PDB file of C-alpha atoms in Angstrom:
ATOM      1  CA  MET A   1      78.365  18.321-119.389  1.00  0.00           C
ATOM      2  CA  ARG A   2      75.265  19.860-118.550  1.00  0.00           C
ATOM      3  CA  LYS A   3      73.398  16.871-117.466  1.00  0.00           C
ATOM      4  CA  THR A   4      76.420  16.139-114.876  1.00  0.00           C
ATOM      5  CA  VAL A   5      75.990  20.071-113.798  1.00  0.00           C
ATOM      6  CA  PHE A   6      72.856  19.973-113.063  1.00  0.00           C
ATOM      7  CA  ILE A   7      73.179  16.304-111.196  1.00  0.00           C
ATOM      8  CA  CYS A   8      75.884  17.905-109.177  1.00  0.00           C
ATOM      9  CA  LEU A   9      73.886  21.092-108.353  1.00  0.00           C
ATOM     10  CA  THR A  10      70.964  19.380-107.232  1.00  0.00           C
ATOM     11  CA  VAL A  11      73.282  16.820-104.989  1.00  0.00           C
ATOM     12  CA  ILE A  12      74.646  20.095-102.980  1.00  0.00           C
ATOM     13  CA  ILE A  13      71.470  22.282-102.759  1.00  0.00           C
ATOM     14  CA  SER A  14      69.898  18.204-100.770  1.00  0.00           C
ATOM     15  CA  SER A  15      72.744  18.207 -98.860  1.00  0.00           C
ATOM     16  CA  PHE A  16      72.323  21.995 -97.552  1.00  0.00           C
ATOM     17  CA  SER A  17      68.855  20.984 -97.154  1.00  0.00           C
ATOM     18  CA  PHE A  18      69.860  18.136 -94.830  1.00  0.00           C
ATOM     19  CA  ALA A  19      72.077  19.707 -92.960  1.00  0.00           C
ATOM     20  CA  GLN A  20      69.718  22.303 -92.458  1.00  0.00           C
ATOM     21  CA  ASN A  21      66.592  20.204 -91.571  1.00  0.00           C
ATOM     22  CA  LYS A  22      68.726  17.976 -89.554  1.00  0.00           C
ATOM     23  CA  GLU A  23      69.924  21.034 -87.677  1.00  0.00           C
ATOM     24  CA  LEU A  24      66.546  22.537 -87.206  1.00  0.00           C
ATOM     25  CA  ILE A  25      65.433  18.651 -85.557  1.00  0.00           C
ATOM     26  CA  ASN A  26      68.436  18.719 -83.622  1.00  0.00           C
ATOM     27  CA  ASP A  27      67.544  21.714 -82.264  1.00  0.00           C
ATOM     28  CA  TRP A  28      63.855  21.230 -81.764  1.00  0.00           C
ATOM     29  CA  ARG A  29      65.087  17.616 -79.887  1.00  0.00           C
ATOM     30  CA  ALA A  30      67.379  19.778 -77.328  1.00  0.00           C
ATOM     31  CA  GLU A  31      64.484  22.240 -76.834  1.00  0.00           C
ATOM     32  CA  ARG A  32      61.891  19.521 -76.111  1.00  0.00           C
ATOM     33  CA  ARG A  33      64.756  17.380 -73.854  1.00  0.00           C
ATOM     34  CA  ASP A  34      65.261  20.537 -71.955  1.00  0.00           C
ATOM     35  CA  SER A  35      60.988  21.422 -71.465  1.00  0.00           C
ATOM     36  CA  ILE A  36      60.315  17.863 -69.934  1.00  0.00           C
ATOM     37  CA  ARG A  37      63.672  18.717 -67.333  1.00  0.00           C
ATOM     38  CA  ALA A  38      61.975  21.872 -66.567  1.00  0.00           C
ATOM     39  CA  VAL A  39      58.705  19.630 -66.212  1.00  0.00           C
ATOM     40  CA  ILE A  40      60.124  17.175 -63.975  1.00  0.00           C
ATOM     41  CA  ARG A  41      62.287  19.520 -61.665  1.00  0.00           C
ATOM     42  CA  GLU A  42      58.398  21.480 -61.339  1.00  0.00           C
ATOM     43  CA  ARG A  43      57.142  18.121 -60.352  1.00  0.00           C
ATOM     44  CA  MET A  44      59.713  16.612 -57.804  1.00  0.00           C
ATOM     45  CA  TYR A  45      59.821  20.369 -56.191  1.00  0.00           C
ATOM     46  CA  ASP A  46      55.962  20.229 -56.421  1.00  0.00           C
ATOM     47  CA  PHE A  47      55.750  16.822 -54.468  1.00  0.00           C
ATOM     48  CA  GLY A  48      58.995  16.550 -52.478  1.00  0.00           C
ATOM     49  CA  PRO A  49      59.887  17.765 -48.779  1.00  0.00           C
ATOM     50  CA  ASN A  50      59.799  21.561 -48.048  1.00  0.00           C
ATOM     51  CA  TYR A  51      60.256  21.686 -44.446  1.00  0.00           C
ATOM     52  CA  ASN A  52      60.294  25.118 -42.874  1.00  0.00           C
ATOM     53  CA  ALA A  53      61.541  25.091 -39.319  1.00  0.00           C
ATOM     54  CA  ASP A  54      59.569  28.269 -38.148  1.00  0.00           C
ATOM     55  CA  SER A  55      55.940  26.523 -39.598  1.00  0.00           C
ATOM     56  CA  VAL A  56      57.041  23.670 -37.228  1.00  0.00           C
ATOM     57  CA  ARG A  57      57.224  25.559 -34.467  1.00  0.00           C
ATOM     58  CA  LYS A  58      53.995  27.226 -34.783  1.00  0.00           C
ATOM     59  CA  GLU A  59      52.157  24.133 -35.817  1.00  0.00           C
ATOM     60  CA  ILE A  60      53.345  22.414 -32.466  1.00  0.00           C
ATOM     61  CA  GLU A  61      52.728  25.415 -30.598  1.00  0.00           C
ATOM     62  CA  SER A  62      49.373  25.808 -31.708  1.00  0.00           C
ATOM     63  CA  VAL A  63      48.248  22.188 -30.482  1.00  0.00           C
ATOM     64  CA  ASN A  64      47.114  21.589 -26.918  1.00  0.00           C
ATOM     65  CA  TYR A  65      49.440  20.055 -24.701  1.00  0.00           C
ATOM     66  CA  PHE A  66      47.232  17.683 -23.689  1.00  0.00           C
ATOM     67  CA  THR A  67      45.128  16.004 -26.418  1.00  0.00           C
ATOM     68  CA  LEU A  68      43.731  12.536 -28.349  1.00  0.00           C
ATOM     69  CA  PHE A  69      46.119  10.376 -29.051  1.00  0.00           C
ATOM     70  CA  LYS A  70      44.050   7.300 -30.924  1.00  0.00           C
ATOM     71  CA  ASP A  71      40.354   7.627 -31.406  1.00  0.00           C
ATOM     72  CA  ASN A  72      38.483   7.355 -28.539  1.00  0.00           C
ATOM     73  CA  TYR A  73      35.121   4.948 -28.835  1.00  0.00           C
ATOM     74  CA  PHE A  74      32.629   2.978 -27.656  1.00  0.00           C
ATOM     75  CA  ILE A  75      31.567   0.155 -29.770  1.00  0.00           C
ATOM     76  CA  GLY A  76      29.318  -3.392 -28.972  1.00  0.00           C
ATOM     77  CA  GLY A  77      28.656  -6.076 -31.635  1.00  0.00           C
ATOM     78  CA  THR A  78      29.511 -10.254 -32.122  1.00  0.00           C
ATOM     79  CA  VAL A  79      31.331 -12.250 -34.070  1.00  0.00           C
ATOM     80  CA  LEU A  80      30.331 -13.368 -37.437  1.00  0.00           C
ATOM     81  CA  GLY A  81      29.730 -16.617 -38.819  1.00  0.00           C
ATOM     82  CA  HIS A  82      27.999 -18.244 -35.484  1.00  0.00           C
ATOM     83  CA  LYS A  83      24.929 -17.908 -33.390  1.00  0.00           C
ATOM     84  CA  MET A  84      24.566 -14.828 -31.233  1.00  0.00           C
ATOM     85  CA  LYS A  85      25.218 -15.540 -27.239  1.00  0.00           C
ATOM     86  CA  ALA A  86      26.459 -14.181 -24.182  1.00  0.00           C
ATOM     87  CA  SER A  87      29.584 -14.971 -24.794  1.00  0.00           C
ATOM     88  CA  ASN A  88      30.889 -14.134 -28.303  1.00  0.00           C
ATOM     89  CA  SER A  89      29.050 -10.622 -27.863  1.00  0.00           C
ATOM     90  CA  ASN A  90      30.209  -7.412 -26.536  1.00  0.00           C
ATOM     91  CA  ILE A  91      31.488  -4.134 -26.033  1.00  0.00           C
ATOM     92  CA  LYS A  92      34.849  -2.633 -27.277  1.00  0.00           C
ATOM     93  CA  PHE A  93      36.220   0.341 -26.379  1.00  0.00           C
ATOM     94  CA  GLN A  94      39.380   2.525 -26.420  1.00  0.00           C
ATOM     95  CA  ILE A  95      40.319   5.112 -24.559  1.00  0.00           C
ATOM     96  CA  SER A  96      43.771   7.213 -25.579  1.00  0.00           C
ATOM     97  CA  ILE A  97      45.379  10.234 -24.486  1.00  0.00           C
ATOM     98  CA  SER A  98      48.754  12.025 -25.054  1.00  0.00           C
ATOM     99  CA  GLN A  99      50.740  14.929 -22.949  1.00  0.00           C
ATOM    100  CA  ARG A 100      53.058  16.958 -24.790  1.00  0.00           C
ATOM    101  CA  LEU A 101      56.176  17.642 -22.677  1.00  0.00           C
ATOM    102  CA  THR A 102      58.306  20.345 -24.689  1.00  0.00           C
ATOM    103  CA  LYS A 103      57.964  22.431 -27.392  1.00  0.00           C
ATOM    104  CA  SER A 104      60.009  22.455 -30.769  1.00  0.00           C
ATOM    105  CA  ILE A 105      63.333  23.122 -28.793  1.00  0.00           C
ATOM    106  CA  LEU A 106      64.676  19.180 -29.751  1.00  0.00           C
ATOM    107  CA  PRO A 107      66.937  18.594 -31.992  1.00  0.00           C
ATOM    108  CA  PHE A 108      65.207  18.473 -36.031  1.00  0.00           C
ATOM    109  CA  ASP A 109      62.269  20.159 -34.770  1.00  0.00           C
ATOM    110  CA  THR A 110      61.433  17.348 -32.323  1.00  0.00           C
ATOM    111  CA  TYR A 111      58.772  17.463 -29.300  1.00  0.00           C
ATOM    112  CA  LEU A 112      58.858  14.795 -26.484  1.00  0.00           C
ATOM    113  CA  PHE A 113      55.227  13.362 -25.753  1.00  0.00           C
ATOM    114  CA  ILE A 114      53.868  10.548 -23.812  1.00  0.00           C
ATOM    115  CA  HIS A 115      50.979   8.631 -24.465  1.00  0.00           C
ATOM    116  CA  PHE A 116      48.175   6.368 -23.620  1.00  0.00           C
ATOM    117  CA  SER A 117      46.283   3.721 -24.724  1.00  0.00           C
ATOM    118  CA  GLN A 118      43.775   1.175 -23.016  1.00  0.00           C
ATOM    119  CA  LYS A 119      41.303  -1.103 -24.711  1.00  0.00           C
ATOM    120  CA  THR A 120      38.917  -3.242 -23.421  1.00  0.00           C
ATOM    121  CA  ILE A 121      36.898  -6.396 -24.153  1.00  0.00           C
ATOM    122  CA  TRP A 122      33.976  -5.903 -21.688  1.00  0.00           C
ATOM    123  CA  ASN A 123      31.488  -8.960 -21.412  1.00  0.00           C
ATOM    124  CA  VAL A 124      28.027  -7.005 -20.761  1.00  0.00           C
ATOM    125  CA  LEU A 125      25.702  -9.890 -21.726  1.00  0.00           C
ATOM    126  CA  GLU A 126      27.269 -12.146 -18.914  1.00  0.00           C
ATOM    127  CA  LYS A 127      26.686 -12.412 -15.360  1.00  0.00           C
ATOM    128  CA  SER A 128      28.083  -9.453 -13.397  1.00  0.00           C
ATOM    129  CA  LEU A 129      29.430  -8.084 -16.462  1.00  0.00           C
ATOM    130  CA  PRO A 130      33.107  -8.844 -16.384  1.00  0.00           C
ATOM    131  CA  MET A 131      35.877  -7.329 -18.058  1.00  0.00           C
ATOM    132  CA  TYR A 132      37.091  -9.865 -20.545  1.00  0.00           C
ATOM    133  CA  ASP A 133      40.819  -8.247 -21.109  1.00  0.00           C
ATOM    134  CA  ILE A 134      41.905  -5.424 -20.625  1.00  0.00           C
ATOM    135  CA  ASN A 135      44.701  -4.115 -22.909  1.00  0.00           C
ATOM    136  CA  PHE A 136      47.513  -1.152 -21.317  1.00  0.00           C
ATOM    137  CA  ASN A 137      49.403   0.492 -23.741  1.00  0.00           C
ATOM    138  CA  PRO A 138      51.852   3.679 -22.023  1.00  0.00           C
ATOM    139  CA  GLY A 139      54.544   4.941 -24.381  1.00  0.00           C
ATOM    140  CA  ILE A 140      57.048   7.676 -24.808  1.00  0.00           C
ATOM    141  CA  GLY A 141      57.553   9.098 -28.216  1.00  0.00           C
ATOM    142  CA  LEU A 142      59.437  11.711 -30.124  1.00  0.00           C
ATOM    143  CA  GLY A 143      57.396  13.767 -32.788  1.00  0.00           C
ATOM    144  CA  HIS A 144      57.845  15.310 -35.875  1.00  0.00           C
ATOM    145  CA  LEU A 145      55.320  17.430 -37.783  1.00  0.00           C
ATOM    146  CA  ILE A 146      56.117  17.592 -41.630  1.00  0.00           C
ATOM    147  CA  ILE A 147      55.526  20.972 -43.298  1.00  0.00           C
ATOM    148  CA  HIS A 148      55.229  21.105 -47.248  1.00  0.00           C
ATOM    149  CA  LYS A 149      55.147  24.747 -48.637  1.00  0.00           C
ATOM    150  CA  ASN A 150      54.393  25.831 -45.542  1.00  0.00           C
ATOM    151  CA  ARG A 151      51.317  23.834 -44.661  1.00  0.00           C
ATOM    152  CA  TYR A 152      51.115  20.877 -41.824  1.00  0.00           C
ATOM    153  CA  ILE A 153      50.712  17.585 -44.053  1.00  0.00           C
ATOM    154  CA  GLY A 154      51.946  15.213 -41.829  1.00  0.00           C
ATOM    155  CA  ARG A 155      54.074  13.500 -38.794  1.00  0.00           C
ATOM    156  CA  ALA A 156      56.425  11.387 -37.941  1.00  0.00           C
ATOM    157  CA  ILE A 157      56.488   9.361 -34.591  1.00  0.00           C
ATOM    158  CA  LEU A 158      59.286   7.235 -33.356  1.00  0.00           C
ATOM    159  CA  MET A 159      58.097   6.033 -29.690  1.00  0.00           C
ATOM    160  CA  LEU A 160      58.924   3.030 -27.234  1.00  0.00           C
ATOM    161  CA  GLU A 161      55.697   1.392 -25.863  1.00  0.00           C
ATOM    162  CA  HIS A 162      54.848  -1.315 -23.654  1.00  0.00           C
ATOM    163  CA  GLU A 163      51.503  -3.301 -23.446  1.00  0.00           C
ATOM    164  CA  SER A 164      50.437  -5.730 -21.347  1.00  0.00           C
ATOM    165  CA  ASN A 165      46.730  -7.030 -19.853  1.00  0.00           C
ATOM    166  CA  GLY A 166      47.431  -7.258 -16.417  1.00  0.00           C
ATOM    167  CA  LYS A 167      46.601 -10.720 -15.765  1.00  0.00           C
ATOM    168  CA  ASP A 168      48.776 -13.319 -13.908  1.00  0.00           C
ATOM    169  CA  ASP A 169      50.040 -16.856 -14.585  1.00  0.00           C
ATOM    170  CA  LEU A 170      48.816 -18.551 -18.228  1.00  0.00           C
ATOM    171  CA  ALA A 171      46.762 -15.579 -18.551  1.00  0.00           C
ATOM    172  CA  ASP A 172      49.210 -13.032 -18.620  1.00  0.00           C
ATOM    173  CA  ARG A 173      50.629 -11.026 -22.161  1.00  0.00           C
ATOM    174  CA  SER A 174      52.507  -8.659 -22.373  1.00  0.00           C
ATOM    175  CA  TRP A 175      55.707  -7.550 -24.561  1.00  0.00           C
ATOM    176  CA  ASN A 176      57.084  -4.025 -25.387  1.00  0.00           C
ATOM    177  CA  LYS A 177      58.328  -2.768 -28.776  1.00  0.00           C
ATOM    178  CA  VAL A 178      60.121   0.346 -30.417  1.00  0.00           C
ATOM    179  CA  SER A 179      58.227   1.660 -33.304  1.00  0.00           C
ATOM    180  CA  PHE A 180      57.798   3.931 -35.677  1.00  0.00           C
ATOM    181  CA  GLY A 181      55.193   5.563 -37.440  1.00  0.00           C
ATOM    182  CA  ILE A 182      54.340   7.690 -40.697  1.00  0.00           C
ATOM    183  CA  ASN A 183      51.031   9.499 -41.011  1.00  0.00           C
ATOM    184  CA  VAL A 184      50.783  11.594 -44.614  1.00  0.00           C
ATOM    185  CA  MET A 185      48.389  13.668 -45.949  1.00  0.00           C
ATOM    186  CA  VAL A 186      48.141  12.423 -50.195  1.00  0.00           C
ATOM    187  CA  ASN A 187      45.681  14.629 -50.860  1.00  0.00           C
ATOM    188  CA  ASN A 188      42.245  16.657 -49.506  1.00  0.00           C
ATOM    189  CA  ASN A 189      40.241  12.988 -49.335  1.00  0.00           C
ATOM    190  CA  PHE A 190      42.971  10.554 -48.258  1.00  0.00           C
ATOM    191  CA  ASP A 191      46.003  10.353 -45.885  1.00  0.00           C
ATOM    192  CA  ALA A 192      48.085   6.928 -45.700  1.00  0.00           C
ATOM    193  CA  GLN A 193      50.407   5.536 -42.433  1.00  0.00           C
ATOM    194  CA  LEU A 194      52.830   3.380 -42.191  1.00  0.00           C
ATOM    195  CA  LYS A 195      54.330   1.933 -38.884  1.00  0.00           C
ATOM    196  CA  LEU A 196      56.763  -0.536 -38.146  1.00  0.00           C
ATOM    197  CA  TRP A 197      58.276  -1.776 -35.020  1.00  0.00           C
ATOM    198  CA  VAL A 198      60.816  -3.930 -33.273  1.00  0.00           C
ATOM    199  CA  PRO A 199      59.591  -6.301 -30.739  1.00  0.00           C
ATOM    200  CA  ILE A 200      61.184  -6.734 -27.240  1.00  0.00           C
ATOM    201  CA  ILE A 201      58.661  -9.674 -25.939  1.00  0.00           C
ATOM    202  CA  ASP A 202      58.879 -10.553 -22.319  1.00  0.00           C
ATOM    203  CA  SER A 203      56.153 -12.816 -21.228  1.00  0.00           C
ATOM    204  CA  GLU A 204      56.674 -16.450 -22.017  1.00  0.00           C
ATOM    205  CA  ASN A 205      52.917 -16.815 -22.867  1.00  0.00           C
ATOM    206  CA  ASN A 206      53.002 -15.057 -26.109  1.00  0.00           C
ATOM    207  CA  ARG A 207      56.744 -15.378 -26.792  1.00  0.00           C
ATOM    208  CA  ASP A 208      55.204 -16.076 -30.914  1.00  0.00           C
ATOM    209  CA  ILE A 209      53.687 -12.831 -30.857  1.00  0.00           C
ATOM    210  CA  VAL A 210      54.921 -11.515 -33.906  1.00  0.00           C
ATOM    211  CA  LYS A 211      53.561 -14.491 -35.824  1.00  0.00           C
ATOM    212  CA  TYR A 212      50.140 -12.898 -35.242  1.00  0.00           C
ATOM    213  CA  LYS A 213      50.475  -9.311 -35.329  1.00  0.00           C
ATOM    214  CA  GLY A 214      53.669  -9.128 -37.436  1.00  0.00           C
ATOM    215  CA  ILE A 215      56.297  -6.353 -37.311  1.00  0.00           C
ATOM    216  CA  GLY A 216      54.183  -3.041 -39.190  1.00  0.00           C
ATOM    217  CA  HIS A 217      51.010  -1.964 -40.224  1.00  0.00           C
ATOM    218  CA  PHE A 218      49.512  -0.088 -43.048  1.00  0.00           C
ATOM    219  CA  GLY A 219      46.902   2.344 -42.773  1.00  0.00           C
ATOM    220  CA  LEU A 220      44.250   4.257 -45.747  1.00  0.00           C
ATOM    221  CA  ASN A 221      41.884   6.821 -44.956  1.00  0.00           C
ATOM    222  CA  TYR A 222      39.401   8.487 -47.038  1.00  0.00           C
ATOM    223  CA  TYR A 223      37.506  11.419 -45.696  1.00  0.00           C
ATOM    224  CA  SER A 224      34.606  13.256 -47.972  1.00  0.00           C
ATOM    225  CA  ASN A 225      34.872  17.154 -48.810  1.00  0.00           C
ATOM    226  CA  SER A 226      32.999  18.279 -46.030  1.00  0.00           C
ATOM    227  CA  LYS A 227      34.920  16.089 -43.746  1.00  0.00           C
ATOM    228  CA  ARG A 228      31.698  14.473 -42.241  1.00  0.00           C
ATOM    229  CA  PHE A 229      32.160  10.561 -43.302  1.00  0.00           C
ATOM    230  CA  HIS A 230      35.236   8.734 -43.387  1.00  0.00           C
ATOM    231  CA  ALA A 231      36.491   5.335 -44.514  1.00  0.00           C
ATOM    232  CA  GLY A 232      39.528   3.535 -43.010  1.00  0.00           C
ATOM    233  CA  LEU A 233      41.428   0.465 -43.495  1.00  0.00           C
ATOM    234  CA  LEU A 234      44.064  -0.773 -41.309  1.00  0.00           C
ATOM    235  CA  THR A 235      46.081  -4.057 -42.708  1.00  0.00           C
ATOM    236  CA  SER A 236      48.924  -5.980 -41.390  1.00  0.00           C
ATOM    237  CA  ILE A 237      50.720  -9.576 -42.354  1.00  0.00           C
ATOM    238  CA  HIS A 238      50.535 -12.399 -40.166  1.00  0.00           C
ATOM    239  CA  THR A 239      52.654 -15.534 -40.877  1.00  0.00           C
ATOM    240  CA  LYS A 240      50.525 -17.946 -39.352  1.00  0.00           C
ATOM    241  CA  SER A 241      49.237 -19.084 -42.320  1.00  0.00           C
ATOM    242  CA  PHE A 242      50.711 -16.176 -44.127  1.00  0.00           C
ATOM    243  CA  GLY A 243      47.315 -14.001 -44.480  1.00  0.00           C
ATOM    244  CA  PHE A 244      46.275 -10.468 -43.187  1.00  0.00           C
ATOM    245  CA  ASN A 245      44.557  -9.147 -40.409  1.00  0.00           C
ATOM    246  CA  THR A 246      42.389  -6.380 -41.894  1.00  0.00           C
ATOM    247  CA  GLN A 247      40.026  -3.766 -39.866  1.00  0.00           C
ATOM    248  CA  TRP A 248      37.375  -1.589 -41.707  1.00  0.00           C
ATOM    249  CA  GLU A 249      35.582   1.423 -40.117  1.00  0.00           C
ATOM    250  CA  LEU A 250      33.037   3.752 -41.092  1.00  0.00           C
ATOM    251  CA  SER A 251      32.459   7.000 -39.622  1.00  0.00           C
ATOM    252  CA  LEU A 252      29.531   9.486 -40.040  1.00  0.00           C
ATOM    253  CA  LYS A 253      30.288  13.180 -38.339  1.00  0.00           C
ATOM    254  CA  LEU A 254      26.975  13.556 -36.279  1.00  0.00           C
ATOM    255  CA  ASP A 255      27.436  17.623 -36.443  1.00  0.00           C
ATOM    256  CA  LYS A 256      30.074  19.410 -38.681  1.00  0.00           C
ATOM    257  CA  ARG A 257      31.228  21.473 -35.812  1.00  0.00           C
ATOM    258  CA  ASP A 258      31.685  18.660 -33.365  1.00  0.00           C
ATOM    259  CA  ASN A 259      33.843  15.455 -33.482  1.00  0.00           C
ATOM    260  CA  GLN A 260      31.644  13.005 -32.100  1.00  0.00           C
ATOM    261  CA  TYR A 261      30.645  10.370 -35.058  1.00  0.00           C
ATOM    262  CA  LEU A 262      28.375   7.141 -35.627  1.00  0.00           C
ATOM    263  CA  PHE A 263      31.235   4.871 -35.667  1.00  0.00           C
ATOM    264  CA  ILE A 264      31.172   1.033 -37.405  1.00  0.00           C
ATOM    265  CA  GLN A 265      34.136  -0.976 -37.302  1.00  0.00           C
ATOM    266  CA  TYR A 266      34.990  -4.476 -38.589  1.00  0.00           C
ATOM    267  CA  PHE A 267      37.697  -6.747 -37.164  1.00  0.00           C
ATOM    268  CA  ASN A 268      39.393  -9.932 -38.937  1.00  0.00           C
ATOM    269  CA  GLY A 269      42.167 -11.176 -38.318  1.00  0.00           C
ATOM    270  CA  TYR A 270      44.070 -12.434 -35.357  1.00  0.00           C
ATOM    271  CA  GLY A 271      45.229 -10.081 -32.485  1.00  0.00           C
ATOM    272  CA  GLU A 272      42.096  -8.134 -31.348  1.00  0.00           C
ATOM    273  CA  ASN A 273      43.386  -7.919 -28.123  1.00  0.00           C
ATOM    274  CA  LEU A 274      46.314  -9.643 -26.258  1.00  0.00           C
ATOM    275  CA  LEU A 275      44.641 -12.496 -24.259  1.00  0.00           C
ATOM    276  CA  ASP A 276      43.496 -14.106 -27.270  1.00  0.00           C
ATOM    277  CA  TYR A 277      46.083 -12.508 -29.804  1.00  0.00           C
ATOM    278  CA  ASN A 278      46.566 -16.522 -31.147  1.00  0.00           C
ATOM    279  CA  ARG A 279      42.621 -16.756 -31.733  1.00  0.00           C
ATOM    280  CA  HIS A 280      41.362 -16.086 -35.386  1.00  0.00           C
ATOM    281  CA  ASN A 281      37.999 -12.975 -34.867  1.00  0.00           C
ATOM    282  CA  SER A 282      35.804 -11.529 -37.260  1.00  0.00           C
ATOM    283  CA  VAL A 283      33.278  -9.217 -35.294  1.00  0.00           C
ATOM    284  CA  LEU A 284      30.877  -6.613 -36.334  1.00  0.00           C
ATOM    285  CA  ARG A 285      30.468  -3.557 -34.104  1.00  0.00           C
ATOM    286  CA  LEU A 286      28.872  -0.404 -34.049  1.00  0.00           C
ATOM    287  CA  GLY A 287      28.528   2.619 -31.548  1.00  0.00           C
ATOM    288  CA  PHE A 288      29.899   5.816 -31.329  1.00  0.00           C
ATOM    289  CA  ALA A 289      33.443   7.601 -31.396  1.00  0.00           C
ATOM    290  CA  ILE A 290      35.784  10.765 -30.624  1.00  0.00           C
ATOM    291  CA  LYS A 291      38.371  11.496 -33.002  1.00  0.00           C
ATOM    292  CA  PRO A 292      41.867  13.783 -32.666  1.00  0.00           C
ATOM    293  CA  ARG A 293      41.691  16.660 -34.957  1.00  0.00           C
ATOM    294  CA  ASP A 294      44.163  15.520 -37.471  1.00  0.00           C
ATOM    295  CA  PHE A 295      44.639  12.027 -37.731  1.00  0.00           C
ATOM    296  CA  THR A 296      43.027   8.574 -37.372  1.00  0.00           C
ATOM    297  CA  ILE A 297      46.206   7.229 -35.958  1.00  0.00           C
ATOM    298  CA  TYR A 298      46.505   3.094 -35.364  1.00  0.00           C
TER     299      TYR A 298
END
């Protein structure tokens, strides 16, 4: 009889202890789950958008109406993999500017601007120094600055663009596009950008240009802590042979107070200029560049 009572008491005490332990385990799990949820919410807050309309307006108003749009550069070099000669060695230069037409008084805190870029391939080693191809790229766009925690970290741009080379007959190249681009600072050392476009092709001589230029490109930029060194990569997918057009850039600021850089650019792929949009090139050039104060825009 005593043995039976002892066993019963042991079972009751064990059941009570198990119930207590189970309750403690459940409380611990619930506390841990709530803690994890809190961390997730905090992370989402840290990295999620936090727009401030007043900050957007203040940043827009602090920027000059007339400014650089893309990088402005003057570089010279030659085609790789072939003997250097006058016909495959040249100078390439780009001029790119924009003019803001409004302050942030449009819907969604946007501003209206116009831009103009001109890229030229100049055969300086040939007789009479001819301009081989000049690509004109005017456009109009809406810009919106991206503000996170009261800090300017990027911009989104919707544009209507035209690009042509101003030539006649079989050398004529021309197309239009509606494009959307976004540039975002990932951290103090990296920024990323994506640009997509809908092509509107009006020239019979380059109906297949999308096959070589693609429908968009992706860019990634690295900046040293001192901001004196910059490395950039621009890439797009072409369907001609299902490969990539790539452009690598290295820049070294001559003086930390200026925006002038020693500049190296390597291009490999199709579409470096409109006249040769369907010709594959691998070109290395060296020179100098003047960059915008915030982002390198491709």
